[in-house]
Amino acid sequence: MIRFLTGQRRSRHRLVIAMTMLLAASPVFATPASEADVDRLLTASRAEAMINSVLPQLLAAQQQQVEQQLSGLDFMPQQLELIRRFQATNVDTVTRAMAWKEVRPMYVDLYRDAFSREEILAISAFYESPIGHAMLDKTPALMQKSMELNIARLQPLMADMQKRLQAVLLEAALLKEPAQDK
């Protein structure tokens, strides 16, 4: 009986050791990345340059939205000046909000929450390598070409959807009965 208990204890002890090893290897217990580790990754991945390259597109989209809302409307010169000042203020606000010094802390937190220190260091090493540089250098052109190909692919579909919409609108107009006077 004593041998049985000792065997049981040994099994329990082995189980505790195995569970401890599993938990220690778990991502939950992975070493958190330091701010310096994340800064290394942000620098290696050219995050600041990427944010700065997106800003003009963001501002152009904002400008286009304002122009769409105002299209077809007549304004007096004083009203146009107010609108121009409004747009300039918006550009300034968005530019300040998207400045690297403003968004960097958010990116540090995002990366720290998403990756362990080991992962951050490995990803940084990749982006610092010649292959990582090639990926960073070629990705913008790759994304641009991808966007062009997808737009070209979708244009016939969009034209077809426009034709079908016109047909539906025509059918809806034919179904509409004129108001009857009583």
CSV table of C-alpha atoms in Angstrom, one decimal:
chain,number,residue,atom,x,y,z
A,1,MET,CA,0.0,0.0,0.0
A,2,ILE,CA,2.9,2.4,0.8
A,3,ARG,CA,4.3,1.7,-2.7
A,4,PHE,CA,0.9,2.5,-4.2
A,5,LEU,CA,0.7,5.9,-2.5
A,6,THR,CA,4.3,6.7,-3.4
A,7,GLY,CA,3.5,5.9,-7.0
A,8,GLN,CA,0.5,8.1,-6.8
A,9,ARG,CA,2.5,10.9,-5.3
A,10,ARG,CA,5.1,10.5,-8.0
A,11,SER,CA,2.5,10.6,-10.7
A,12,ARG,CA,1.0,13.7,-9.1
A,13,HIS,CA,4.4,15.3,-8.8
A,14,ARG,CA,5.1,14.6,-12.5
A,15,LEU,CA,1.7,16.0,-13.4
A,16,VAL,CA,2.5,19.2,-11.4
A,17,ILE,CA,5.8,19.5,-13.2
A,18,ALA,CA,4.3,19.0,-16.6
A,19,MET,CA,1.6,21.6,-15.9
A,20,THR,CA,4.1,24.1,-14.7
A,21,MET,CA,6.2,23.6,-17.8
A,22,LEU,CA,3.2,24.0,-20.0
A,23,LEU,CA,2.1,27.1,-18.3
A,24,ALA,CA,5.6,28.6,-18.4
A,25,ALA,CA,5.7,28.1,-22.1
A,26,SER,CA,2.3,29.6,-22.6
A,27,PRO,CA,2.0,33.0,-24.4
A,28,VAL,CA,0.2,34.3,-21.3
A,29,PHE,CA,3.5,34.1,-19.5
A,30,ALA,CA,5.7,35.3,-22.4
A,31,THR,CA,8.1,38.1,-21.6
A,32,PRO,CA,6.4,41.4,-22.4
A,33,ALA,CA,8.1,43.7,-24.9
A,34,SER,CA,9.7,46.8,-23.6
A,35,GLU,CA,9.0,50.2,-25.2
A,36,ALA,CA,12.5,50.1,-26.6
A,37,ASP,CA,11.8,46.7,-28.2
A,38,VAL,CA,8.6,48.1,-29.8
A,39,ASP,CA,10.5,51.2,-30.9
A,40,ARG,CA,13.0,49.0,-32.6
A,41,LEU,CA,10.2,47.3,-34.5
A,42,LEU,CA,8.5,50.6,-35.4
A,43,THR,CA,11.8,51.9,-36.7
A,44,ALA,CA,12.6,48.7,-38.6
A,45,SER,CA,9.2,48.5,-40.2
A,46,ARG,CA,9.2,52.2,-41.2
A,47,ALA,CA,5.9,52.8,-39.3
A,48,GLU,CA,6.4,56.6,-39.1
A,49,ALA,CA,7.0,56.8,-42.9
A,50,MET,CA,3.9,54.7,-43.5
A,51,ILE,CA,1.7,56.9,-41.3
A,52,ASN,CA,3.1,60.0,-43.0
A,53,SER,CA,2.4,58.5,-46.5
A,54,VAL,CA,-1.2,57.8,-45.6
A,55,LEU,CA,-1.9,61.3,-44.3
A,56,PRO,CA,-2.2,62.9,-47.8
A,57,GLN,CA,-4.6,60.2,-48.9
A,58,LEU,CA,-6.7,60.8,-45.7
A,59,LEU,CA,-6.7,64.6,-46.3
A,60,ALA,CA,-7.7,64.1,-50.0
A,61,ALA,CA,-10.6,61.8,-49.0
A,62,GLN,CA,-11.7,64.4,-46.5
A,63,GLN,CA,-11.5,67.2,-49.2
A,64,GLN,CA,-13.4,65.0,-51.7
A,65,GLN,CA,-16.2,64.4,-49.1
A,66,VAL,CA,-16.6,68.1,-48.5
A,67,GLU,CA,-16.6,68.8,-52.2
A,68,GLN,CA,-19.3,66.2,-52.8
A,69,GLN,CA,-21.5,67.7,-50.0
A,70,LEU,CA,-21.1,71.2,-51.5
A,71,SER,CA,-21.5,70.3,-55.2
A,72,GLY,CA,-24.2,72.0,-57.0
A,73,LEU,CA,-24.7,74.7,-54.4
A,74,ASP,CA,-24.1,78.3,-55.0
A,75,PHE,CA,-22.2,80.4,-52.5
A,76,MET,CA,-21.4,84.0,-52.1
A,77,PRO,CA,-17.7,84.9,-51.8
A,78,GLN,CA,-18.0,85.4,-48.0
A,79,GLN,CA,-19.5,81.9,-47.7
A,80,LEU,CA,-16.8,80.4,-49.8
A,81,GLU,CA,-14.2,82.0,-47.6
A,82,LEU,CA,-15.8,80.5,-44.5
A,83,ILE,CA,-15.8,77.1,-46.2
A,84,ARG,CA,-12.1,77.4,-47.1
A,85,ARG,CA,-11.2,78.4,-43.5
A,86,PHE,CA,-13.2,75.4,-42.3
A,87,GLN,CA,-11.3,73.1,-44.6
A,88,ALA,CA,-8.0,74.5,-43.6
A,89,THR,CA,-8.9,74.0,-39.9
A,90,ASN,CA,-9.8,70.4,-40.6
A,91,VAL,CA,-6.6,69.8,-42.5
A,92,ASP,CA,-4.7,71.2,-39.5
A,93,THR,CA,-6.7,69.2,-37.0
A,94,VAL,CA,-6.2,65.9,-38.9
A,95,THR,CA,-2.5,66.6,-39.5
A,96,ARG,CA,-1.9,67.3,-35.8
A,97,ALA,CA,-4.0,64.2,-34.7
A,98,MET,CA,-2.0,61.9,-37.1
A,99,ALA,CA,1.4,63.3,-36.2
A,100,TRP,CA,3.8,60.5,-35.3
A,101,LYS,CA,4.4,61.9,-31.8
A,102,GLU,CA,0.6,61.6,-31.2
A,103,VAL,CA,0.0,58.1,-32.6
A,104,ARG,CA,3.3,56.5,-31.6
A,105,PRO,CA,2.1,55.7,-28.0
A,106,MET,CA,-1.0,54.0,-29.5
A,107,TYR,CA,1.2,51.8,-31.7
A,108,VAL,CA,3.5,51.0,-28.8
A,109,ASP,CA,0.5,49.8,-26.8
A,110,LEU,CA,-0.9,47.9,-29.8
A,111,TYR,CA,2.3,46.0,-30.5
A,112,ARG,CA,3.0,45.3,-26.8
A,113,ASP,CA,-0.5,43.8,-26.5
A,114,ALA,CA,-0.3,41.8,-29.6
A,115,PHE,CA,3.2,40.4,-29.5
A,116,SER,CA,5.6,38.9,-26.9
A,117,ARG,CA,9.1,40.3,-26.6
A,118,GLU,CA,10.5,37.4,-28.5
A,119,GLU,CA,8.1,37.9,-31.4
A,120,ILE,CA,8.9,41.7,-31.5
A,121,LEU,CA,12.6,41.0,-31.6
A,122,ALA,CA,12.2,38.3,-34.4
A,123,ILE,CA,10.0,40.6,-36.5
A,124,SER,CA,12.4,43.5,-36.0
A,125,ALA,CA,15.3,41.3,-37.1
A,126,PHE,CA,13.3,40.3,-40.2
A,127,TYR,CA,12.6,43.9,-41.2
A,128,GLU,CA,16.3,44.8,-40.5
A,129,SER,CA,17.4,42.1,-42.9
A,130,PRO,CA,17.9,42.5,-46.6
A,131,ILE,CA,14.8,40.4,-47.3
A,132,GLY,CA,12.8,42.6,-44.9
A,133,HIS,CA,14.1,45.7,-46.6
A,134,ALA,CA,13.1,44.3,-50.0
A,135,MET,CA,9.6,43.6,-48.6
A,136,LEU,CA,9.3,47.1,-47.2
A,137,ASP,CA,10.6,48.6,-50.5
A,138,LYS,CA,8.4,46.6,-52.8
A,139,THR,CA,5.1,46.5,-50.8
A,140,PRO,CA,3.8,50.0,-51.8
A,141,ALA,CA,4.2,49.2,-55.5
A,142,LEU,CA,2.7,45.7,-54.9
A,143,MET,CA,-0.3,47.3,-53.1
A,144,GLN,CA,-0.8,49.9,-55.8
A,145,LYS,CA,-0.7,47.3,-58.6
A,146,SER,CA,-3.1,45.1,-56.6
A,147,MET,CA,-5.5,48.0,-56.2
A,148,GLU,CA,-5.3,48.8,-59.9
A,149,LEU,CA,-6.0,45.1,-60.8
A,150,ASN,CA,-8.9,44.9,-58.4
A,151,ILE,CA,-10.5,48.1,-59.7
A,152,ALA,CA,-10.1,46.9,-63.3
A,153,ARG,CA,-11.6,43.6,-62.3
A,154,LEU,CA,-14.6,45.2,-60.6
A,155,GLN,CA,-15.3,47.9,-63.3
A,156,PRO,CA,-17.4,45.5,-65.5
A,157,LEU,CA,-19.3,44.3,-62.4
A,158,MET,CA,-20.0,47.9,-61.4
A,159,ALA,CA,-21.2,48.8,-64.9
A,160,ASP,CA,-23.5,45.7,-64.8
A,161,MET,CA,-24.8,46.6,-61.4
A,162,GLN,CA,-25.5,50.2,-62.6
A,163,LYS,CA,-27.5,48.8,-65.6
A,164,ARG,CA,-29.5,46.5,-63.3
A,165,LEU,CA,-30.1,49.4,-60.9
A,166,GLN,CA,-31.5,51.5,-63.8
A,167,ALA,CA,-33.7,48.6,-64.8
A,168,VAL,CA,-35.0,48.3,-61.3
A,169,LEU,CA,-35.7,52.0,-61.0
A,170,LEU,CA,-37.5,52.0,-64.4
A,171,GLU,CA,-39.6,49.0,-63.2
A,172,ALA,CA,-40.4,50.8,-59.9
A,173,ALA,CA,-41.4,53.9,-61.8
A,174,LEU,CA,-43.8,51.9,-64.0
A,175,LEU,CA,-45.3,50.2,-61.0
A,176,LYS,CA,-46.0,53.5,-59.4
A,177,GLU,CA,-49.7,54.5,-59.9
A,178,PRO,CA,-50.5,58.1,-60.4
A,179,ALA,CA,-52.4,59.8,-57.6
A,180,GLN,CA,-56.2,59.7,-58.2
A,181,ASP,CA,-58.3,62.8,-57.5
A,182,LYS,CA,-61.6,62.1,-55.8
